[in-house]
One Martini backbone bead per residue (centre of mass of N, CA, C, O) as a GRO file, in nm:
protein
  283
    1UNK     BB    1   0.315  17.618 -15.610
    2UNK     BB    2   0.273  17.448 -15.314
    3UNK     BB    3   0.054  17.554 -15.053
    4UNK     BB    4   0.011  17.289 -14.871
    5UNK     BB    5   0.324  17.174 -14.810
    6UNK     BB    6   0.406  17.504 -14.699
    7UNK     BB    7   0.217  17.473 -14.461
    8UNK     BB    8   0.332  17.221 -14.339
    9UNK     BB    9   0.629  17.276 -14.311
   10UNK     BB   10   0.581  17.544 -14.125
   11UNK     BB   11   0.479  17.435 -13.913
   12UNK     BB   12   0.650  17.237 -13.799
   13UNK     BB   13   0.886  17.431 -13.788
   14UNK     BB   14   0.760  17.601 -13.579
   15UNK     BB   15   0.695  17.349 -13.338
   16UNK     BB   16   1.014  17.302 -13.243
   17UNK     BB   17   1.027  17.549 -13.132
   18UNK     BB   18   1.185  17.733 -12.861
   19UNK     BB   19   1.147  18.051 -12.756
   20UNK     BB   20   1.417  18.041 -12.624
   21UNK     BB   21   1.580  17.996 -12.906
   22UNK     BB   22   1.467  18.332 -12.972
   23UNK     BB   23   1.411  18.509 -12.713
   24UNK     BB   24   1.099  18.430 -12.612
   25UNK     BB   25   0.890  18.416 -12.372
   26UNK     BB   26   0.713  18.193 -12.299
   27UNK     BB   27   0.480  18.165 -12.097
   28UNK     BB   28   0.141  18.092 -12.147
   29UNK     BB   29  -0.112  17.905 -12.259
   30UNK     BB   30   0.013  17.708 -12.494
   31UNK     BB   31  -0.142  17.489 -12.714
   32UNK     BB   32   0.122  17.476 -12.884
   33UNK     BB   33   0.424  17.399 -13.000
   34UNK     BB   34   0.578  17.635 -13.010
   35UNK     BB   35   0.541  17.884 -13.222
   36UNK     BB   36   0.383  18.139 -13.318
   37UNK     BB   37   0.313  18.323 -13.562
   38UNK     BB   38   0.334  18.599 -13.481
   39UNK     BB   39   0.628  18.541 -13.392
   40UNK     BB   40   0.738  18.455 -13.675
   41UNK     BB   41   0.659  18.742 -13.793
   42UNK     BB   42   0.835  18.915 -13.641
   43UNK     BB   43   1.109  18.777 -13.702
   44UNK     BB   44   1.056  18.786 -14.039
   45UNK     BB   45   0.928  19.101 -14.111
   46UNK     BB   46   0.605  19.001 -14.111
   47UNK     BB   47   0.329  18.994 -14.104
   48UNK     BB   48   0.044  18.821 -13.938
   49UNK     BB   49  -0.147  18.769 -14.195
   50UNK     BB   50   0.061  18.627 -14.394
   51UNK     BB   51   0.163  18.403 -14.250
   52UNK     BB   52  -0.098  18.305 -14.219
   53UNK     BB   53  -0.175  18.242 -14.500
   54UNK     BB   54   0.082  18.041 -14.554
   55UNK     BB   55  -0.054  17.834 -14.339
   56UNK     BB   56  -0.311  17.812 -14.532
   57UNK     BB   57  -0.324  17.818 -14.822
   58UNK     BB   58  -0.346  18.169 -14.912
   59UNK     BB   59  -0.081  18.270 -15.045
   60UNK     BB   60   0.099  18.430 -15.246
   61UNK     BB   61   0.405  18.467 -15.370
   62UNK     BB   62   0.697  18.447 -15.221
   63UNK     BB   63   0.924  18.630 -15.157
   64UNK     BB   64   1.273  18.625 -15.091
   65UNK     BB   65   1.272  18.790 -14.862
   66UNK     BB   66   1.044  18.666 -14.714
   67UNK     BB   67   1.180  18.369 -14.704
   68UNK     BB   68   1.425  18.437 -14.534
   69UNK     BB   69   1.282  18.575 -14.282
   70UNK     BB   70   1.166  18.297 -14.220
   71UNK     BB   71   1.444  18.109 -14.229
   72UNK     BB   72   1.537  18.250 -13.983
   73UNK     BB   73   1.328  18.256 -13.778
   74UNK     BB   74   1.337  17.890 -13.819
   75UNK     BB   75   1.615  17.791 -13.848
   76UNK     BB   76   1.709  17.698 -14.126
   77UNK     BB   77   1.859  17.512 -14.320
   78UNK     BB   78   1.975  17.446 -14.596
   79UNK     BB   79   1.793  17.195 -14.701
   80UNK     BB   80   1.515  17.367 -14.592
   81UNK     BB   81   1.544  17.620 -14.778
   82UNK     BB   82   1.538  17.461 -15.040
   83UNK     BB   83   1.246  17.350 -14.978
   84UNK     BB   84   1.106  17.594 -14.952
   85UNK     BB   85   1.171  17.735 -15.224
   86UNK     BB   86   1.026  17.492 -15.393
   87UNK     BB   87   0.752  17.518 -15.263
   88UNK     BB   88   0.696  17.843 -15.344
   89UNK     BB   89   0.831  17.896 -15.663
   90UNK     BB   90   1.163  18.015 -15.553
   91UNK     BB   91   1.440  18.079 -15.650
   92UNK     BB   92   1.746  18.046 -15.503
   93UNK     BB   93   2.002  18.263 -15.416
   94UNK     BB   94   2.308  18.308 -15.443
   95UNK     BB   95   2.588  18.293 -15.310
   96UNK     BB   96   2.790  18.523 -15.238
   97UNK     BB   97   3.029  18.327 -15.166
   98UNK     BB   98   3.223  18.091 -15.104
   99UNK     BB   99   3.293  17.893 -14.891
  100UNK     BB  100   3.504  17.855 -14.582
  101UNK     BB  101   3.414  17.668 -14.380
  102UNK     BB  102   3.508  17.413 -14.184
  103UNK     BB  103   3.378  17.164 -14.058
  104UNK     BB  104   3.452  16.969 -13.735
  105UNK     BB  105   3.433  16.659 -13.933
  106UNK     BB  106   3.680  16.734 -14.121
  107UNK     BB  107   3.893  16.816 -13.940
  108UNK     BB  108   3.909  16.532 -13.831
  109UNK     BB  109   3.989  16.374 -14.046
  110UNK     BB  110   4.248  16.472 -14.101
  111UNK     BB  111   4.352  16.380 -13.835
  112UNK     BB  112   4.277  16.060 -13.913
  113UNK     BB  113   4.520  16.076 -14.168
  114UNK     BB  114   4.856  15.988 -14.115
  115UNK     BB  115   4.932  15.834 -14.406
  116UNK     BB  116   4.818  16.124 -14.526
  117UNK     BB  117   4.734  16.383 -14.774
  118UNK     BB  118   4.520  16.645 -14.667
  119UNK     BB  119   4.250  16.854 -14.793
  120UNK     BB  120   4.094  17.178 -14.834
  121UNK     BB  121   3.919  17.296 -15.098
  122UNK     BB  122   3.773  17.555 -15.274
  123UNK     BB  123   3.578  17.666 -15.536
  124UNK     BB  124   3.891  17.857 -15.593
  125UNK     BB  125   4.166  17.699 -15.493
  126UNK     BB  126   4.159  17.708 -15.175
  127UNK     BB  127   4.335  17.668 -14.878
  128UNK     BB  128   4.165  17.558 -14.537
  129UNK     BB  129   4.275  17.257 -14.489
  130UNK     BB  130   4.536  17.053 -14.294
  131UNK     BB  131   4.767  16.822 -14.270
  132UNK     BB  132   5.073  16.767 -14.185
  133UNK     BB  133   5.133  16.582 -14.453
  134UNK     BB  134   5.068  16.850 -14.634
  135UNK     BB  135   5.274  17.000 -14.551
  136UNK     BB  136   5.514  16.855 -14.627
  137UNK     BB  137   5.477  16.819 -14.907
  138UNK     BB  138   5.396  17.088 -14.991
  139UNK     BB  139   5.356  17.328 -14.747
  140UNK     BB  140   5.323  17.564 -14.492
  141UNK     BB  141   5.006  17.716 -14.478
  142UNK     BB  142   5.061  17.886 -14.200
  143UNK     BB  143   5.301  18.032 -14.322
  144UNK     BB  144   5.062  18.178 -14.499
  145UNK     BB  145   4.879  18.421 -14.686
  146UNK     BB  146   4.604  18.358 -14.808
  147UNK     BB  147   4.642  18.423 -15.108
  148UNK     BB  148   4.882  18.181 -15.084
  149UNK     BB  149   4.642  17.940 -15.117
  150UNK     BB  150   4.631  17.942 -15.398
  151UNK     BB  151   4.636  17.694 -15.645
  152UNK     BB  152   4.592  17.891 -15.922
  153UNK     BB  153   4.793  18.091 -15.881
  154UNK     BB  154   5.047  17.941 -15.851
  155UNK     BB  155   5.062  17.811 -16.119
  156UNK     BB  156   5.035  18.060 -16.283
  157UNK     BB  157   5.222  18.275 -16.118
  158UNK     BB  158   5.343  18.131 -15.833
  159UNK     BB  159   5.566  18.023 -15.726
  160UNK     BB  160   5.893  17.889 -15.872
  161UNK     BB  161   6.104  17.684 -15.763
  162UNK     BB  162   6.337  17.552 -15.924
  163UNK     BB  163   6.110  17.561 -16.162
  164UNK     BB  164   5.891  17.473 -15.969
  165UNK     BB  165   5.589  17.359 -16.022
  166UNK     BB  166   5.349  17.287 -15.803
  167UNK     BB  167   5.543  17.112 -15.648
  168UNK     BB  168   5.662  16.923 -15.862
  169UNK     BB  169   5.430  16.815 -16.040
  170UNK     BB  170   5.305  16.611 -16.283
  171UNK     BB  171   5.017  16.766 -16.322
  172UNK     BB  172   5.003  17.091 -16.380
  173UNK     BB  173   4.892  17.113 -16.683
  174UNK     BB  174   4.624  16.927 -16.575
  175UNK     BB  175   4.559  17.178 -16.348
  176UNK     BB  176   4.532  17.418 -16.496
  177UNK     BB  177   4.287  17.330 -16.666
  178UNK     BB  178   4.098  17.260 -16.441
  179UNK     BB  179   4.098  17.526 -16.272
  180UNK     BB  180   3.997  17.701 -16.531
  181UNK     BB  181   3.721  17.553 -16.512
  182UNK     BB  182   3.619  17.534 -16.224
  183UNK     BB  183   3.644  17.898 -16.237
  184UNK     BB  184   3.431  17.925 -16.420
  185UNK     BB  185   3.188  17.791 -16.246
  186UNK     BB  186   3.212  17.960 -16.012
  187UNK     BB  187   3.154  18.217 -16.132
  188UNK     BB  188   2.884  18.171 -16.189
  189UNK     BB  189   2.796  18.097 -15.888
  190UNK     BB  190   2.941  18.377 -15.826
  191UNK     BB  191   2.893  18.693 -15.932
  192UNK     BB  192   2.925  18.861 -15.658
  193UNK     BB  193   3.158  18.840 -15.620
  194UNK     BB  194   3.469  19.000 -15.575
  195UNK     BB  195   3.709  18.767 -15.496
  196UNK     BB  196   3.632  18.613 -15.822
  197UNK     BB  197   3.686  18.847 -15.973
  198UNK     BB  198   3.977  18.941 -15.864
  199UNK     BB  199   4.094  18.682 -15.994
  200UNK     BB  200   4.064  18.672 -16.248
  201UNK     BB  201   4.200  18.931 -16.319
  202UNK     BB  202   4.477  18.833 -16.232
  203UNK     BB  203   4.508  18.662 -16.445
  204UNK     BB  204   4.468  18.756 -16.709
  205UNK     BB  205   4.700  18.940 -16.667
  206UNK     BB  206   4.933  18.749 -16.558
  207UNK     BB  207   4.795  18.504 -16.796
  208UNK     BB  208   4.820  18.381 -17.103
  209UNK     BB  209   4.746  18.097 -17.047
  210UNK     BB  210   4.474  18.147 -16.854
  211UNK     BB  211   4.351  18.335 -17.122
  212UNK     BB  212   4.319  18.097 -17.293
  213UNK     BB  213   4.180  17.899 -17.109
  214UNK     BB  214   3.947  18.078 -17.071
  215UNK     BB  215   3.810  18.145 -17.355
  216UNK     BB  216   3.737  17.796 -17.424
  217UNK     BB  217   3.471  17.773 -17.193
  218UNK     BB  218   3.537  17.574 -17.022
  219UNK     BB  219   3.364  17.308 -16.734
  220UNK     BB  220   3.528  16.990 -16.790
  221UNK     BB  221   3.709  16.821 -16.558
  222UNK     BB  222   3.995  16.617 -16.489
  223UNK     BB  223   4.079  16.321 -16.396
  224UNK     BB  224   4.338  16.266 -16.122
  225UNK     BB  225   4.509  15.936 -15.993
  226UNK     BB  226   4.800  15.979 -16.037
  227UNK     BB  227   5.088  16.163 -15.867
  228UNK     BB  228   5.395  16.358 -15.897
  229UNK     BB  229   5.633  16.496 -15.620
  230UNK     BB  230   5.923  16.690 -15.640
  231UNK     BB  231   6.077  16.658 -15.332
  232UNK     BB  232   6.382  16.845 -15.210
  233UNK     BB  233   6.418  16.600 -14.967
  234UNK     BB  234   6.291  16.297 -15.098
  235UNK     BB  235   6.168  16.354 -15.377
  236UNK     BB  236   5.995  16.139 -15.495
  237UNK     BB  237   5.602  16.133 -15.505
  238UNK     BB  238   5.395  15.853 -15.555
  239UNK     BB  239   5.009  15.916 -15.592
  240UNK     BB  240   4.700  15.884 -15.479
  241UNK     BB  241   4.379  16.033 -15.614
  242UNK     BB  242   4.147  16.180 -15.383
  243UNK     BB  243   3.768  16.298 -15.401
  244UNK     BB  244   3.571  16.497 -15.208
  245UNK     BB  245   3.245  16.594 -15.162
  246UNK     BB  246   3.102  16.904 -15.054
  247UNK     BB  247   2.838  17.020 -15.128
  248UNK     BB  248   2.711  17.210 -14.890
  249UNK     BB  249   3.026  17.389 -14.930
  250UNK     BB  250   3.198  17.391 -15.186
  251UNK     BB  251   3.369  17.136 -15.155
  252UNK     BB  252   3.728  16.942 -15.098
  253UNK     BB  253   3.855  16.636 -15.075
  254UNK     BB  254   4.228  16.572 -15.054
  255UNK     BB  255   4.383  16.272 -15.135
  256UNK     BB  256   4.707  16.128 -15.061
  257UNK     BB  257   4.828  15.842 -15.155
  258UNK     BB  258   5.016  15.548 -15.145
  259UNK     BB  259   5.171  15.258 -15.179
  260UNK     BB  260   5.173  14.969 -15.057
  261UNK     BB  261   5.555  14.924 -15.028
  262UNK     BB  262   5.699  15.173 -15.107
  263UNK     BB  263   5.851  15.420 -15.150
  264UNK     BB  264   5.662  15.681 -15.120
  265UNK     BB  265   5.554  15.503 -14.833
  266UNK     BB  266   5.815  15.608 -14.706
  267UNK     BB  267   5.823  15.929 -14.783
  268UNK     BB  268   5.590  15.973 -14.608
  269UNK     BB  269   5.695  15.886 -14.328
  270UNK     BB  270   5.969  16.072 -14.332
  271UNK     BB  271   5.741  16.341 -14.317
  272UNK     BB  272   5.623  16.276 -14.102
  273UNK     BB  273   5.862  16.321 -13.910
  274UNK     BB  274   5.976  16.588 -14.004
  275UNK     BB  275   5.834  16.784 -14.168
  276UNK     BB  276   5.869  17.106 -14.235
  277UNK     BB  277   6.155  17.108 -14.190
  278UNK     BB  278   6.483  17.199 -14.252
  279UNK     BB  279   6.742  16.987 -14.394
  280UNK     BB  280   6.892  17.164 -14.584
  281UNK     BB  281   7.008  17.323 -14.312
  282UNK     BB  282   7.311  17.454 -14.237
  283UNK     BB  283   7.498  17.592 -13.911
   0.00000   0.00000   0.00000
Protein backbone atom coordinates (compact mmCIF):
# COMPACT_ATOMS: atom_id res chain seq x y z
CA UNK A 1 0.00 0.00 0.00
CA UNK A 2 1.41 3.06 -0.74
CA UNK A 3 0.06 5.73 1.50
CA UNK A 4 0.97 9.06 0.52
CA UNK A 5 0.00 8.39 -3.63
CA UNK A 6 -3.25 7.59 -2.86
CA UNK A 7 -3.59 10.49 -0.20
CA UNK A 8 -2.11 12.51 -3.04
CA UNK A 9 -4.84 10.39 -5.87
CA UNK A 10 -7.61 11.01 -3.67
CA UNK A 11 -7.46 15.16 -2.94
CA UNK A 12 -6.85 15.50 -6.69
CA UNK A 13 -9.84 12.92 -7.91
CA UNK A 14 -11.99 15.08 -5.05
CA UNK A 15 -11.10 18.50 -6.10
CA UNK A 16 -12.25 18.49 -9.53
CA UNK A 17 -15.92 17.31 -8.58
CA UNK A 18 -18.28 20.16 -8.32
CA UNK A 19 -21.14 19.61 -5.50
CA UNK A 20 -23.21 19.92 -8.53
CA UNK A 21 -22.04 17.24 -10.34
CA UNK A 22 -23.61 14.60 -7.55
CA UNK A 23 -26.48 16.32 -6.51
CA UNK A 24 -25.11 18.33 -3.02
CA UNK A 25 -25.41 22.58 -2.85
CA UNK A 26 -22.78 24.56 -3.06
CA UNK A 27 -22.86 26.57 -0.32
CA UNK A 28 -20.88 28.80 0.64
CA UNK A 29 -17.11 29.43 2.17
CA UNK A 30 -15.29 27.14 0.40
CA UNK A 31 -11.78 27.43 0.38
CA UNK A 32 -10.86 24.73 -1.83
CA UNK A 33 -12.54 23.57 -4.99
CA UNK A 34 -14.31 21.07 -5.40
CA UNK A 35 -15.97 18.20 -2.70
CA UNK A 36 -15.23 18.24 0.78
CA UNK A 37 -14.00 15.20 2.69
CA UNK A 38 -16.64 14.90 4.88
CA UNK A 39 -19.17 15.23 1.21
CA UNK A 40 -17.17 12.37 -0.46
CA UNK A 41 -17.61 10.21 2.80
CA UNK A 42 -20.96 10.80 2.93
CA UNK A 43 -21.08 9.94 -0.64
CA UNK A 44 -19.20 6.68 0.05
CA UNK A 45 -21.11 5.44 2.92
CA UNK A 46 -17.98 5.72 5.00
CA UNK A 47 -16.83 7.82 8.34
CA UNK A 48 -15.34 11.10 7.58
CA UNK A 49 -12.85 10.22 10.17
CA UNK A 50 -11.41 7.46 8.09
CA UNK A 51 -11.81 8.78 4.60
CA UNK A 52 -9.66 11.42 6.33
CA UNK A 53 -6.79 9.98 7.96
CA UNK A 54 -7.21 8.16 3.81
CA UNK A 55 -6.46 11.72 2.70
CA UNK A 56 -3.89 12.12 5.10
CA UNK A 57 -1.72 8.99 4.60
CA UNK A 58 -2.49 7.57 8.01
CA UNK A 59 -5.38 4.49 7.39
CA UNK A 60 -5.16 1.00 7.42
CA UNK A 61 -5.53 -1.20 4.34
CA UNK A 62 -8.91 0.09 2.77
CA UNK A 63 -11.54 -3.01 1.96
CA UNK A 64 -12.64 -3.45 -1.67
CA UNK A 65 -16.37 -2.58 0.13
CA UNK A 66 -14.29 1.14 1.22
CA UNK A 67 -12.78 1.52 -2.13
CA UNK A 68 -15.97 1.00 -4.30
CA UNK A 69 -17.95 3.49 -2.41
CA UNK A 70 -15.31 5.77 -2.49
CA UNK A 71 -14.39 5.62 -6.36
CA UNK A 72 -18.48 5.64 -7.31
CA UNK A 73 -18.19 8.83 -4.57
CA UNK A 74 -15.49 10.07 -6.82
CA UNK A 75 -16.83 8.68 -9.98
CA UNK A 76 -13.53 7.40 -11.32
CA UNK A 77 -12.98 6.47 -14.54
CA UNK A 78 -12.17 2.64 -15.08
CA UNK A 79 -8.68 3.26 -15.41
CA UNK A 80 -8.60 5.20 -12.34
CA UNK A 81 -10.43 2.78 -10.57
CA UNK A 82 -7.91 0.34 -10.95
CA UNK A 83 -4.92 2.50 -9.93
CA UNK A 84 -7.02 3.50 -7.11
CA UNK A 85 -6.51 -0.17 -6.29
CA UNK A 86 -3.07 -0.97 -7.32
CA UNK A 87 -2.27 2.00 -4.47
CA UNK A 88 -4.43 0.72 -1.64
CA UNK A 89 -2.59 -2.43 -2.45
CA UNK A 90 -5.97 -3.86 -3.03
CA UNK A 91 -6.83 -6.32 -6.48
CA UNK A 92 -9.96 -5.25 -7.95
CA UNK A 93 -12.44 -8.04 -8.21
CA UNK A 94 -13.53 -9.60 -11.67
CA UNK A 95 -16.25 -7.53 -12.96
CA UNK A 96 -19.50 -9.74 -12.88
CA UNK A 97 -19.87 -10.40 -15.67
CA UNK A 98 -18.68 -9.46 -19.87
CA UNK A 99 -19.07 -5.92 -20.80
CA UNK A 100 -21.76 -5.90 -23.35
CA UNK A 101 -22.10 -2.01 -23.80
CA UNK A 102 -20.25 -1.12 -27.13
CA UNK A 103 -19.27 2.79 -26.86
CA UNK A 104 -20.39 5.33 -29.28
CA UNK A 105 -17.37 5.73 -31.11
CA UNK A 106 -16.84 2.04 -31.88
CA UNK A 107 -20.42 1.99 -33.25
CA UNK A 108 -19.86 4.94 -35.38
CA UNK A 109 -16.38 3.59 -36.88
CA UNK A 110 -18.23 0.34 -37.90
CA UNK A 111 -20.44 2.47 -40.06
CA UNK A 112 -17.38 4.45 -41.28
CA UNK A 113 -16.09 0.83 -43.12
CA UNK A 114 -18.70 0.43 -45.90
CA UNK A 115 -16.42 -1.54 -47.71
CA UNK A 116 -15.73 -3.66 -44.39
CA UNK A 117 -17.95 -6.50 -43.02
CA UNK A 118 -17.45 -5.64 -39.31
CA UNK A 119 -18.53 -6.64 -35.69
CA UNK A 120 -17.75 -6.14 -32.19
CA UNK A 121 -17.89 -9.27 -30.40
CA UNK A 122 -18.32 -10.19 -26.36
CA UNK A 123 -15.40 -11.99 -24.79
CA UNK A 124 -17.75 -15.12 -25.31
CA UNK A 125 -18.50 -14.43 -28.82
CA UNK A 126 -21.99 -12.79 -28.85
CA UNK A 127 -22.18 -10.43 -31.65
CA UNK A 128 -23.27 -6.99 -29.93
CA UNK A 129 -22.57 -4.46 -33.29
CA UNK A 130 -22.55 -5.05 -36.66
CA UNK A 131 -22.58 -2.87 -39.95
CA UNK A 132 -24.94 -3.37 -42.86
CA UNK A 133 -22.42 -5.30 -44.71
CA UNK A 134 -21.56 -7.73 -41.99
CA UNK A 135 -25.46 -8.77 -41.92
CA UNK A 136 -25.33 -8.94 -45.80
CA UNK A 137 -22.22 -11.51 -45.45
CA UNK A 138 -23.55 -13.45 -42.26
CA UNK A 139 -27.10 -12.93 -41.55
CA UNK A 140 -29.35 -10.26 -40.47
CA UNK A 141 -28.38 -10.57 -36.46
CA UNK A 142 -31.51 -8.04 -35.77
CA UNK A 143 -33.45 -10.48 -36.73
CA UNK A 144 -32.22 -13.01 -34.31
CA UNK A 145 -32.95 -12.92 -30.50
CA UNK A 146 -30.03 -11.86 -28.49
CA UNK A 147 -28.91 -15.95 -27.34
CA UNK A 148 -28.90 -16.82 -31.04
CA UNK A 149 -25.91 -14.15 -31.88
CA UNK A 150 -23.62 -16.02 -30.10
CA UNK A 151 -21.36 -17.56 -32.44
CA UNK A 152 -19.28 -20.16 -30.27
CA UNK A 153 -23.41 -21.75 -29.96
CA UNK A 154 -23.66 -21.80 -33.29
CA UNK A 155 -20.71 -23.39 -34.90
CA UNK A 156 -21.16 -26.16 -31.76
CA UNK A 157 -25.08 -26.21 -31.99
CA UNK A 158 -26.01 -25.12 -35.35
CA UNK A 159 -28.18 -23.87 -37.07
CA UNK A 160 -26.41 -25.31 -40.06
CA UNK A 161 -28.26 -24.82 -43.54
CA UNK A 162 -27.64 -27.02 -46.13
CA UNK A 163 -24.80 -28.38 -44.29
CA UNK A 164 -23.00 -24.68 -43.94
CA UNK A 165 -21.72 -25.00 -40.41
CA UNK A 166 -21.22 -20.74 -39.39
CA UNK A 167 -22.22 -19.21 -42.63
CA UNK A 168 -20.07 -21.80 -44.68
CA UNK A 169 -16.72 -20.36 -43.45
CA UNK A 170 -13.59 -21.86 -44.18
CA UNK A 171 -11.76 -21.99 -40.96
CA UNK A 172 -15.30 -23.16 -38.81
CA UNK A 173 -13.09 -25.92 -37.56
CA UNK A 174 -9.62 -23.86 -36.24
CA UNK A 175 -12.81 -21.22 -35.10
CA UNK A 176 -14.68 -24.02 -33.16
CA UNK A 177 -11.36 -24.14 -31.32
CA UNK A 178 -10.52 -21.12 -30.92
CA UNK A 179 -13.83 -20.08 -29.31
CA UNK A 180 -13.60 -22.72 -26.77
CA UNK A 181 -9.74 -21.52 -25.75
CA UNK A 182 -11.11 -18.05 -25.47
CA UNK A 183 -14.20 -19.40 -23.58
CA UNK A 184 -12.59 -20.85 -21.11
CA UNK A 185 -10.47 -17.97 -20.61
CA UNK A 186 -13.36 -15.88 -20.38
CA UNK A 187 -15.21 -18.21 -17.87
CA UNK A 188 -11.94 -17.64 -15.65
CA UNK A 189 -12.70 -13.97 -15.75
CA UNK A 190 -15.84 -13.95 -14.99
CA UNK A 191 -16.39 -17.22 -12.12
CA UNK A 192 -19.43 -15.68 -10.49
CA UNK A 193 -21.35 -14.49 -13.78
CA UNK A 194 -24.14 -17.09 -14.39
CA UNK A 195 -24.83 -16.03 -18.17
CA UNK A 196 -21.00 -17.48 -18.86
CA UNK A 197 -21.25 -20.96 -16.87
CA UNK A 198 -25.06 -21.87 -18.43
CA UNK A 199 -23.57 -21.38 -21.84
CA UNK A 200 -20.67 -23.65 -20.97
CA UNK A 201 -23.08 -25.60 -19.53
CA UNK A 202 -24.91 -25.74 -22.70
CA UNK A 203 -22.31 -26.51 -24.80
CA UNK A 204 -20.85 -29.39 -22.64
CA UNK A 205 -24.10 -30.93 -22.89
CA UNK A 206 -24.87 -30.72 -26.60
CA UNK A 207 -21.34 -31.07 -28.02
CA UNK A 208 -19.03 -33.85 -27.93
CA UNK A 209 -16.65 -32.10 -30.14
CA UNK A 210 -17.26 -28.99 -27.65
CA UNK A 211 -16.49 -31.42 -24.56
CA UNK A 212 -13.36 -32.87 -25.98
CA UNK A 213 -12.00 -29.24 -26.44
CA UNK A 214 -13.27 -28.25 -23.36
CA UNK A 215 -11.44 -31.35 -21.54
CA UNK A 216 -7.76 -30.35 -23.06
CA UNK A 217 -7.69 -27.07 -20.96
CA UNK A 218 -6.05 -25.25 -23.76
CA UNK A 219 -6.40 -21.09 -23.45
CA UNK A 220 -4.27 -20.08 -26.37
CA UNK A 221 -5.79 -18.97 -29.14
CA UNK A 222 -5.18 -19.47 -33.14
CA UNK A 223 -4.64 -16.64 -35.13
CA UNK A 224 -6.69 -16.52 -38.57
CA UNK A 225 -5.99 -13.99 -40.99
CA UNK A 226 -7.69 -14.51 -44.01
CA UNK A 227 -11.08 -16.84 -44.49
CA UNK A 228 -13.64 -17.57 -47.13
CA UNK A 229 -17.28 -17.47 -46.61
CA UNK A 230 -19.59 -19.64 -49.19
CA UNK A 231 -22.57 -16.90 -49.41
CA UNK A 232 -25.95 -18.65 -50.61
CA UNK A 233 -26.11 -15.34 -52.87
CA UNK A 234 -23.00 -14.75 -54.18
CA UNK A 235 -20.72 -17.61 -53.69
CA UNK A 236 -17.67 -17.80 -52.38
CA UNK A 237 -16.50 -14.48 -50.42
CA UNK A 238 -12.74 -14.77 -49.59
CA UNK A 239 -11.49 -11.93 -46.96
CA UNK A 240 -8.48 -10.64 -44.70
CA UNK A 241 -9.49 -11.14 -41.20
CA UNK A 242 -8.30 -8.29 -38.80
CA UNK A 243 -9.36 -8.32 -34.89
CA UNK A 244 -8.66 -4.83 -32.81
CA UNK A 245 -9.02 -5.37 -29.31
CA UNK A 246 -10.93 -3.29 -26.98
CA UNK A 247 -9.42 -3.98 -23.49
CA UNK A 248 -11.04 -1.44 -21.20
CA UNK A 249 -14.63 -3.50 -22.28
CA UNK A 250 -13.15 -7.28 -23.34
CA UNK A 251 -14.77 -6.93 -26.52
CA UNK A 252 -13.14 -7.22 -30.47
CA UNK A 253 -13.86 -5.40 -33.66
CA UNK A 254 -13.67 -7.83 -36.26
CA UNK A 255 -13.25 -6.35 -40.23
CA UNK A 256 -13.14 -8.71 -43.12
CA UNK A 257 -11.85 -6.95 -46.07
CA UNK A 258 -11.75 -8.48 -49.62
CA UNK A 259 -8.36 -7.88 -51.35
CA UNK A 260 -8.73 -4.84 -53.90
CA UNK A 261 -9.78 -6.18 -57.42
CA UNK A 262 -10.53 -9.29 -56.95
CA UNK A 263 -13.78 -11.40 -57.37
CA UNK A 264 -14.46 -11.24 -53.46
CA UNK A 265 -14.17 -7.42 -53.76
CA UNK A 266 -17.27 -7.37 -56.33
CA UNK A 267 -18.94 -10.10 -54.14
CA UNK A 268 -18.88 -7.66 -50.90
CA UNK A 269 -19.99 -4.64 -53.49
CA UNK A 270 -22.79 -6.35 -54.49
CA UNK A 271 -23.58 -7.54 -50.73
CA UNK A 272 -23.69 -4.10 -50.10
CA UNK A 273 -26.08 -3.18 -52.89
CA UNK A 274 -28.68 -5.93 -51.94
CA UNK A 275 -28.25 -6.31 -48.29
CA UNK A 276 -30.11 -9.22 -46.53
CA UNK A 277 -32.77 -9.39 -49.00
CA UNK A 278 -33.72 -12.64 -50.22
CA UNK A 279 -32.78 -12.84 -53.98
CA UNK A 280 -33.39 -16.23 -54.67
CA UNK A 281 -37.67 -16.14 -53.28
CA UNK A 282 -39.50 -16.26 -56.43
CA UNK A 283 -43.03 -14.39 -56.63
Amino acid sequence: MDRRELASFLRSRRERITPAEVGLPAGFRRRTPGLRREEVAQLAFISSEYYTRLEQARAPHPSQEVLAGVARALRLSDAERDHLHHLAGVPRPPAAGPPREVRQSILDLLNRLPQAAATVMSATFEVLAWNDLAAALMEDFSALPRRDRNLVRRVFLGPHPQGRRLYGVSDADAFARTSTRRLRAAAARYPDDHEVAALVAELLDGSAEFARLWESHDVAAETTLCKTFQHPLVGPVTVNCDVLDIADRDQQVVIYTAVPGSPSEEALRLLSVIGTQRMDVTG
